[in-house]
Short mmCIF file of C-alpha atoms in Angstrom, two decimals:
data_model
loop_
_atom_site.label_atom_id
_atom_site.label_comp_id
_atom_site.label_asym_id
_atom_site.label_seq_id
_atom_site.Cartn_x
_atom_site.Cartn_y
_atom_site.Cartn_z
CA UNK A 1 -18.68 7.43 -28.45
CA UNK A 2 -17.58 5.58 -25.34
CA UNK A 3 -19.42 4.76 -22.22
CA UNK A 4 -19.93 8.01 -20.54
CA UNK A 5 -21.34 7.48 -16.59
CA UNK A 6 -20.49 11.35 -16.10
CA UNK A 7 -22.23 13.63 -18.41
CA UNK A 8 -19.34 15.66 -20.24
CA UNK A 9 -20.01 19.32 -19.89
CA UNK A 10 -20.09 18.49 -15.79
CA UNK A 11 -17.98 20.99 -13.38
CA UNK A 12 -17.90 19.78 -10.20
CA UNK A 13 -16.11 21.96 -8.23
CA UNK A 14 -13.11 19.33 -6.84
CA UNK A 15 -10.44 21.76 -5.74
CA UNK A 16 -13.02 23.79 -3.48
CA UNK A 17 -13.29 21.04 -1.67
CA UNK A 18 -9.70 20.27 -0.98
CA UNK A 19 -9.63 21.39 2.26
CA UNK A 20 -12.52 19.17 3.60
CA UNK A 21 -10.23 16.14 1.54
CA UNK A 22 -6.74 17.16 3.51
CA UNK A 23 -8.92 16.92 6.90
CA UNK A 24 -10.24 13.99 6.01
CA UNK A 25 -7.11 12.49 4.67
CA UNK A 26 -5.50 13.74 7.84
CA UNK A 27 -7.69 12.31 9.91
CA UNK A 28 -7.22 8.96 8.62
CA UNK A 29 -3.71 8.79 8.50
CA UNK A 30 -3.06 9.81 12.03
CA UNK A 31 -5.64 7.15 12.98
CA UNK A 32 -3.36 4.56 11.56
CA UNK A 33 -0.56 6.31 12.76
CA UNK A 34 -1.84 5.77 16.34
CA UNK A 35 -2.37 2.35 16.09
CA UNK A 36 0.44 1.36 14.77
CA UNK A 37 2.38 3.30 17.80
CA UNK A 38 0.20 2.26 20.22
CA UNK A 39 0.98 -1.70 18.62
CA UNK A 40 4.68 -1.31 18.38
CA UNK A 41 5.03 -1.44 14.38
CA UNK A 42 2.97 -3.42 11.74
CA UNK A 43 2.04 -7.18 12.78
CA UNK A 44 4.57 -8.90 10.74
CA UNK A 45 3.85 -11.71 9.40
CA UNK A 46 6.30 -15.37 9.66
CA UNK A 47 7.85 -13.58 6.44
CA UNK A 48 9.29 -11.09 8.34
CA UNK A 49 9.00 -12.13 11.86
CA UNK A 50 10.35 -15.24 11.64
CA UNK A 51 8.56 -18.57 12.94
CA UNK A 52 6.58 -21.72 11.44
CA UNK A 53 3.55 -21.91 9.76
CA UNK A 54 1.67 -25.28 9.54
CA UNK A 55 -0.65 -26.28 7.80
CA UNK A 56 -2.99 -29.08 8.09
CA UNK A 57 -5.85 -30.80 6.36
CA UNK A 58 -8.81 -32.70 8.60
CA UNK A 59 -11.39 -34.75 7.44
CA UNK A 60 -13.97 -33.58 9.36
CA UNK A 61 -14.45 -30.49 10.87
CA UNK A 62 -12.75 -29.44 13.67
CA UNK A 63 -12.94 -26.33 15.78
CA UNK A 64 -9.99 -23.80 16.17
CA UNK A 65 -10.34 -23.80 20.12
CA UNK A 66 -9.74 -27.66 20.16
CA UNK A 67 -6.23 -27.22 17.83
CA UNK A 68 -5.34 -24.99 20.12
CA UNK A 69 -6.35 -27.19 23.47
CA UNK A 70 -4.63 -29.92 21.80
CA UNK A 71 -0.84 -27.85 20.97
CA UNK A 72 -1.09 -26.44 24.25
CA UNK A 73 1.10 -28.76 25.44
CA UNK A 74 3.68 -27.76 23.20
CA UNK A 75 4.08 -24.16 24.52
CA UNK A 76 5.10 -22.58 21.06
CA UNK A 77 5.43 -18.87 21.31
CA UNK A 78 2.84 -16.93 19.50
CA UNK A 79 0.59 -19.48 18.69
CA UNK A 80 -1.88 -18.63 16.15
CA UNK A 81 -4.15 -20.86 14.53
CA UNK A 82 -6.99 -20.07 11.96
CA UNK A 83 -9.44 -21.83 9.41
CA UNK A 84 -7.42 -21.84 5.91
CA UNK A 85 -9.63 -21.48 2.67
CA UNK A 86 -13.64 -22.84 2.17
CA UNK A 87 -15.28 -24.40 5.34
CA UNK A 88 -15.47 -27.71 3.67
CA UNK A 89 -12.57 -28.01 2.91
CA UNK A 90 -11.35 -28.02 6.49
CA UNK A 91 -7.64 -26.48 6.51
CA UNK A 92 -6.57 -24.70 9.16
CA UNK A 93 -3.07 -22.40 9.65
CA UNK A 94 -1.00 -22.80 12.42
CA UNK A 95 1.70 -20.31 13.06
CA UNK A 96 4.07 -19.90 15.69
CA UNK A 97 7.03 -17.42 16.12
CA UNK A 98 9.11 -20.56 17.49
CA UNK A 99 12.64 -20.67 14.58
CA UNK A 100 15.06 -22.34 16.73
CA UNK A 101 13.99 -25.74 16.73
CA UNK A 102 14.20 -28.10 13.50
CA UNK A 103 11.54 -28.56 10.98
CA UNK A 104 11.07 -32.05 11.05
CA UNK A 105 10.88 -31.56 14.82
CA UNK A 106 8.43 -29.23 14.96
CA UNK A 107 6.25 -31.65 11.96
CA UNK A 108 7.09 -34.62 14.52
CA UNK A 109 5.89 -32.75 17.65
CA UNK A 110 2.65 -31.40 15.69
CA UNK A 111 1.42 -33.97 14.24
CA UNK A 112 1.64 -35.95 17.88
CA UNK A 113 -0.29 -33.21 19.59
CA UNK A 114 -2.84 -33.44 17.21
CA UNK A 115 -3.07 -36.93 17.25
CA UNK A 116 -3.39 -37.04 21.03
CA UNK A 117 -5.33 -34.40 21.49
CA UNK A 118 -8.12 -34.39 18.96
CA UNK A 119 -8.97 -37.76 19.65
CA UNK A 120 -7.78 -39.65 16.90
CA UNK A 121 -9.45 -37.40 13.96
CA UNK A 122 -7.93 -38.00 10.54
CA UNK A 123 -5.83 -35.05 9.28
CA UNK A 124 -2.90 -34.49 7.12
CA UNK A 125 0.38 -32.02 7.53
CA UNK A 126 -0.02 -30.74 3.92
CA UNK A 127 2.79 -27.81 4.02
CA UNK A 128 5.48 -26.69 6.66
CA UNK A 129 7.30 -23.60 5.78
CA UNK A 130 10.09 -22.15 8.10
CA UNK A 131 11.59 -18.47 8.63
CA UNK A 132 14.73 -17.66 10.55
CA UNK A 133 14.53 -14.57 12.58
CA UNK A 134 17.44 -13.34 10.52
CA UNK A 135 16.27 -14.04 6.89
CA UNK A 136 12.81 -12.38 8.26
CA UNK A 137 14.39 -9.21 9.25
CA UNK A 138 16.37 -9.40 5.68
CA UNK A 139 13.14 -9.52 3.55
CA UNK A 140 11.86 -6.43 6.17
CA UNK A 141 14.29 -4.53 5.29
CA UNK A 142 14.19 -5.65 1.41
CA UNK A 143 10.56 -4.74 1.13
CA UNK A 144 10.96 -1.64 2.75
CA UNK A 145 14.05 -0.54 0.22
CA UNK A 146 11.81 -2.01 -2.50
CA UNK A 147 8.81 0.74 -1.67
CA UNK A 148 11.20 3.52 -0.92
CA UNK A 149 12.75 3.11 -4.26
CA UNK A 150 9.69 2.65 -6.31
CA UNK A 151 8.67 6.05 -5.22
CA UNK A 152 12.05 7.47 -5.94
CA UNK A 153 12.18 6.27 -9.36
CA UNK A 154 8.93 7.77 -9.89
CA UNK A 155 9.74 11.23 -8.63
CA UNK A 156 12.44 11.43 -10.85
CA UNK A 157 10.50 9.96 -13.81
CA UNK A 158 7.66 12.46 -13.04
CA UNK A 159 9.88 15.23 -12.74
CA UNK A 160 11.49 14.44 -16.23
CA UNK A 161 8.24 13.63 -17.85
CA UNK A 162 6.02 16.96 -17.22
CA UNK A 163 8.65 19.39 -16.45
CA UNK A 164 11.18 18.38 -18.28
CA UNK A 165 13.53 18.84 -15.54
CA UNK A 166 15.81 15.69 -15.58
CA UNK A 167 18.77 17.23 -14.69
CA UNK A 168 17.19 19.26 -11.84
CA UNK A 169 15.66 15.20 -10.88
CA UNK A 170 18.99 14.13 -10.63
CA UNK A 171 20.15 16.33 -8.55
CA UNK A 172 17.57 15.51 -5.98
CA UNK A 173 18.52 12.19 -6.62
CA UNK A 174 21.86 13.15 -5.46
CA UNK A 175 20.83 14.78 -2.24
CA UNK A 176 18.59 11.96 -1.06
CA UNK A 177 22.13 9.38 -2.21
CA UNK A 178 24.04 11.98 0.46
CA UNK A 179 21.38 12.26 2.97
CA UNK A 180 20.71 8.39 3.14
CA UNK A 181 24.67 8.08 3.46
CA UNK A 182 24.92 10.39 7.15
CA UNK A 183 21.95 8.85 8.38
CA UNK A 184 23.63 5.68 7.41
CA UNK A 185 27.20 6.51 9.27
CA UNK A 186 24.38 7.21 12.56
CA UNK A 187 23.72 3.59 12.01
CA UNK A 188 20.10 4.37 12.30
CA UNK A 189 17.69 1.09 11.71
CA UNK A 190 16.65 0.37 8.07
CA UNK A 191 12.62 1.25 9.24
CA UNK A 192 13.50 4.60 10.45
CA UNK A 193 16.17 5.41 7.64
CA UNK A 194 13.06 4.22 5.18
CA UNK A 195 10.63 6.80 6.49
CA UNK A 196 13.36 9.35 7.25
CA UNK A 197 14.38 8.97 3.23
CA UNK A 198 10.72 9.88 2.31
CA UNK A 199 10.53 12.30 3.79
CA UNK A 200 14.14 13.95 3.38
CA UNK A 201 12.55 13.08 -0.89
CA UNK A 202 9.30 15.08 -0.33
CA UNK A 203 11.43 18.13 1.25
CA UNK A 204 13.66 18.09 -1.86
CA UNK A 205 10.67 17.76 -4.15
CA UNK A 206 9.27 20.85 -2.56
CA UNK A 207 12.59 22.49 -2.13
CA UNK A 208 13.63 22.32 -5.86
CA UNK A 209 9.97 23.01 -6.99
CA UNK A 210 9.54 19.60 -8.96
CA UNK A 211 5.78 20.55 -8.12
CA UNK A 212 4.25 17.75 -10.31
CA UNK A 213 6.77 15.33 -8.60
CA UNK A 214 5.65 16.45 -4.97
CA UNK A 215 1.62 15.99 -5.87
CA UNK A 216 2.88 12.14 -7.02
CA UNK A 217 4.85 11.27 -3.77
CA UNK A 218 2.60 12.76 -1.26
CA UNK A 219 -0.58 11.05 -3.09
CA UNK A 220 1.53 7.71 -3.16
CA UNK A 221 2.76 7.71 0.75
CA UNK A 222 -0.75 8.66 1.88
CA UNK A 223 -2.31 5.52 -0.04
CA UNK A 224 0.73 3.58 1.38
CA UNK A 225 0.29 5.03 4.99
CA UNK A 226 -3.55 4.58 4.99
CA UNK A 227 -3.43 0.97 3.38
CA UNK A 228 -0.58 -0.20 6.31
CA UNK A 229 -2.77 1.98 9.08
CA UNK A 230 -6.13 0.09 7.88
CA UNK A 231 -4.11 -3.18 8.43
CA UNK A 232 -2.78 -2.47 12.02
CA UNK A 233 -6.29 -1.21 12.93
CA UNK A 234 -7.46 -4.96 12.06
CA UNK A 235 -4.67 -6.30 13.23
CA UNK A 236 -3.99 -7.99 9.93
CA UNK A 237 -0.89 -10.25 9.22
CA UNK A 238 1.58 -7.94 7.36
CA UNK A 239 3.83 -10.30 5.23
CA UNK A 240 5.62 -10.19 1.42
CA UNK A 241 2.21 -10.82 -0.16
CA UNK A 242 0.81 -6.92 1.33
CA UNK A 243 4.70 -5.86 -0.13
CA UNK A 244 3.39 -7.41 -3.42
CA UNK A 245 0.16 -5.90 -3.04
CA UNK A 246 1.38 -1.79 -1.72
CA UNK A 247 3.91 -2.06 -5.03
CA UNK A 248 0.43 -3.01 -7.25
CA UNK A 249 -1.35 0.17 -5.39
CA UNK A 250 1.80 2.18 -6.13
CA UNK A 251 1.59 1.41 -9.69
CA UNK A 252 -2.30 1.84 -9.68
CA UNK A 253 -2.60 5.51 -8.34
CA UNK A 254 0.16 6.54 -10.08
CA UNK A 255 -1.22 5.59 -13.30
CA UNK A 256 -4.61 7.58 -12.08
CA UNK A 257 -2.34 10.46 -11.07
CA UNK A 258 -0.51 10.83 -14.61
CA UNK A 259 -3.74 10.65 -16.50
CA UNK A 260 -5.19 13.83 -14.79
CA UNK A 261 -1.13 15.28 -14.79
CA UNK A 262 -1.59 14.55 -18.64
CA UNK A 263 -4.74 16.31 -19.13
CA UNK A 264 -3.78 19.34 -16.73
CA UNK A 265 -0.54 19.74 -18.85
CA UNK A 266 -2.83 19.91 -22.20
CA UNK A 267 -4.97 22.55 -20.79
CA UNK A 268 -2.45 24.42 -19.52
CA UNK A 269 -0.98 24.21 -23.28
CA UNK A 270 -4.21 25.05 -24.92
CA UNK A 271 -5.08 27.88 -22.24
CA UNK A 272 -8.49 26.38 -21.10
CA UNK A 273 -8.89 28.43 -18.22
CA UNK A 274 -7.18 31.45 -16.58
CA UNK A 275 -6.40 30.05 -13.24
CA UNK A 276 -4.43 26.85 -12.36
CA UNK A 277 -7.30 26.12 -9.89
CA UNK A 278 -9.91 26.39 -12.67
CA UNK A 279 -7.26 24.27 -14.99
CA UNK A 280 -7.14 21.49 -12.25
CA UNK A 281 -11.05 21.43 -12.17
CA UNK A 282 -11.79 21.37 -15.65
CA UNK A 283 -9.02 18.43 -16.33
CA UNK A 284 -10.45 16.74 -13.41
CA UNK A 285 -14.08 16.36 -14.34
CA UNK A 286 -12.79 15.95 -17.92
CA UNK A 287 -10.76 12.39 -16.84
CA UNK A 288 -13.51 11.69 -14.19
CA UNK A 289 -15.66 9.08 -16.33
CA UNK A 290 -12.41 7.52 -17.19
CA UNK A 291 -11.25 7.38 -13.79
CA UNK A 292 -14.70 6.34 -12.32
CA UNK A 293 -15.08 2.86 -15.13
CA UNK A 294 -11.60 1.75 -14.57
CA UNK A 295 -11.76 1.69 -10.65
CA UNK A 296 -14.94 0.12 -11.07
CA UNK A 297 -14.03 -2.47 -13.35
CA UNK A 298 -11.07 -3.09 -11.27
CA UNK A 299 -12.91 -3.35 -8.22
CA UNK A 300 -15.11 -6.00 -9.63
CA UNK A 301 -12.11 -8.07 -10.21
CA UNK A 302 -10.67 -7.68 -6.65
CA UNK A 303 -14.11 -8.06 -5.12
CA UNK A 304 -13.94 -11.26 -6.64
CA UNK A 305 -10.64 -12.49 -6.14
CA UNK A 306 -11.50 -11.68 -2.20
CA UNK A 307 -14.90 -13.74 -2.19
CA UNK A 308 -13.69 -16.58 -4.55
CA UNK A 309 -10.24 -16.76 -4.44
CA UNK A 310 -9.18 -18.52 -1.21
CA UNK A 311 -7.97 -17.68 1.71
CA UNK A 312 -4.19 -17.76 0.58
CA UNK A 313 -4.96 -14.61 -1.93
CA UNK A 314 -7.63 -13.48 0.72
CA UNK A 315 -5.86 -10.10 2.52
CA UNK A 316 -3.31 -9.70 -1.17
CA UNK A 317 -6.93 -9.20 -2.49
CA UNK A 318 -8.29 -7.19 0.79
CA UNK A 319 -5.03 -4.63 0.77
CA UNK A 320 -5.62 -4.22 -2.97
CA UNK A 321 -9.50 -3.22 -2.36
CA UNK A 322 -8.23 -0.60 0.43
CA UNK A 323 -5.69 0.46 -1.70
CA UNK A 324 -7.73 0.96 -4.98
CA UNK A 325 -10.55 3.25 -3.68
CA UNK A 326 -7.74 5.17 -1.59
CA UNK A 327 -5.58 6.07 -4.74
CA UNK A 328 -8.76 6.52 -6.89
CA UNK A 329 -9.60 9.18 -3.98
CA UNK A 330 -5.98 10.57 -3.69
CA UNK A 331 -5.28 10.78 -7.66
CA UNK A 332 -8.55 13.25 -7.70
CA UNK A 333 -8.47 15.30 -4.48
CA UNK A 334 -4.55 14.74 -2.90
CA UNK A 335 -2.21 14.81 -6.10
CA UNK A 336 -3.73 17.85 -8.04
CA UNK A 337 -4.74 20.05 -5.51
CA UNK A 338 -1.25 19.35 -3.65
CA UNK A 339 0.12 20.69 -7.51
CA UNK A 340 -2.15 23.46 -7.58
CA UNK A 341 -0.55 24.88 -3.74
CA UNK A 342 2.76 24.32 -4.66
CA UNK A 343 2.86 26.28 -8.10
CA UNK A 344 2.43 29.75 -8.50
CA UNK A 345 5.20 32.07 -7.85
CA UNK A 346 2.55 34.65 -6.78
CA UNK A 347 -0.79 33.69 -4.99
CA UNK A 348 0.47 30.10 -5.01
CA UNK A 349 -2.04 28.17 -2.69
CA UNK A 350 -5.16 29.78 -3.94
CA UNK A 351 -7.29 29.15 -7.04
CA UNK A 352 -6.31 32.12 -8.50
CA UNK A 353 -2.67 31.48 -8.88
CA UNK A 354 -1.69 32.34 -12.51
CA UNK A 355 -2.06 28.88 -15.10
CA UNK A 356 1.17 27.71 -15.06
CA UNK A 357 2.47 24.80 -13.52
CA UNK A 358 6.27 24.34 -15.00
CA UNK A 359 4.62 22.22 -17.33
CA UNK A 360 6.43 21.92 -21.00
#
């Protein structure tokens, strides 16, 4: 017998307290909603910005005020400068939204400041990376077509997987194709037509009943929206490694999400229970060891990639830890009790709607 940390006849009672979850849920996402309003957008990163980032190696260690005193003189815009990995190893980022100007200029015009201004202490320009303003709003709107399509591709693969309703997937598919195109001929900018395509998915999801498909989406865009909220809130760099990291949460949560989905269906099959609300608790608890050792196992990793693994990996590893614990949370109390109030063609929304959930 496996490791058990949850004793197997256990019935918590997870869908009567959905409510409390959708306030608390709510709460959090408007929280990072208001920041990121009140902040004008994510802080993008030079990735997606545009700009320069430097960096430099010293042989000693040097304070972050005194780079800064010393490319004052230099007036870039945005100036940003930070300590870069261990503190003996004494690397420090500079970053600047500046992208007109040459590279070599800018490595020329550095490296004197320094020199001048830090009175003569040894360093080293180890890397100089450069990003137009143009090829940075290219990549924006790349990673944002890359999330939007990762969650349609799961909808559809949801829909066709525990409701056997591919055709009924593809006609969704279909709207979302026609809806994108008028928004498109409104010329509406890519972040707006992003989120506008979400949510014109979630409406169809709902609309067409793909109930199992709805639970997946919503419980993916709330671990998304939290995650990027968190971020703004710290005022965190938002560049293609957090991309890299949101499409690893994606994948994460959903795999959470299907494992309950999975169990639900079998208990539906096997007529556990003779509400949905009792079926959704019962395959809960059932999956909740599981669910419990691989988010802790997981975590352990992260946890140590964030300590240990530099700061170059340092907020890849941080968004993953936000985004772990949220989907763990979202898989158990967003997902199934979002399935359990949109099934049901009678009494839908309460745990006694009859045990069926379109499941085949």
């Amino acid at each position: 017998m496996g490791l058990q940390i949850i004793k197997p006849d256990t019935n918590y009672n997870i869908i009567g307290l959905r409510k409390i979850a959708f306030v608390l849920s709510g709460i959090l996402i408007l929280i990072g909603l208001a920041s990121l309003v009140i902040k004008g957008g994510p802080k993008y990163g030079i990735d997606f910005a545009g700009g320069i980032v430097v960096q430099a190696k010293f042989q000693e260690s040097v304070d972050v005020s005194e780079i800064k005193d010393a490319l004052a003189p230099l007036n870039l815009p945005g100036l940003a400068v930070q300590r870069f990995g261990d503190a003996e190893a004494n690397e420090y980022l500079m970053r600047t939204s500046q992208g007109t100007i040459k590279a070599e200029d800018v490595r020329n015009q550095v490296k004197e400041a320094l020199t001048q201004g830090l009175d003569g202490k040894a360093f080293e320009i180890q890397r100089l990376e450069m990003v137009g303003p143009k090829v940075g709003a290219d990549l924006r709107s790349k990673a944002l077509e890359a999330l939007f399509y990762a969650v349609l591709l799961i909808a559809i693969y949801i829909s066709g997987r525990f409701e056997q309703r591919w055709m009924t997937a593809g006609i969704m598919a279909a709207g979302l194709a026609a809806g994108i195109y008028v928004l498109q001929l409104l010329s509406m900018p890519m972040t707006y037509l992003i989120v506008a395509a979400m949510i014109i998915t979630v409406g169809l999801c709902w609309y067409l009943k793909l109930n199992y498909a709805l639970g997946a989406v919503v419980a993916l865009i709330h671990d998304i929206t939290i995650t990027v909220g968190i971020f703004s809130l710290l005022d965190k760099d938002f560049d293609l490694t957090i991309v890299a990291a949101l499409l690893t949460i994606l994948g994460y949560s959903l795999n959470d999400t299907i494992i309950v989905f999975d169990r639900i269906r079998e208990n539906l099959h096997a007529k556990t229970a003779k509400t949905l609300g009792d079926t959704i608790n019962i395959s809960i608890n059932q999956t909740l060891s599981r669910t419990l050792l691989t988010s802790g196992t997981t975590l352990i990793v992260i946890l140590a990639l964030y300590f240990f693994g530099g700061g170059v990996i340092h907020d890849f590893a941080f968004a993953l830890l936000i985004g772990v614990v949220v989907g763990t949370y979202s898989s158990i109390y967003v997902a199934s009790p979002i399935l359990l109030g949109f099934s049901g063609s009678k009494g839908a929304g309460s745990e006694g709607a009859p045990a069926t959930a379109n499941a085949s």
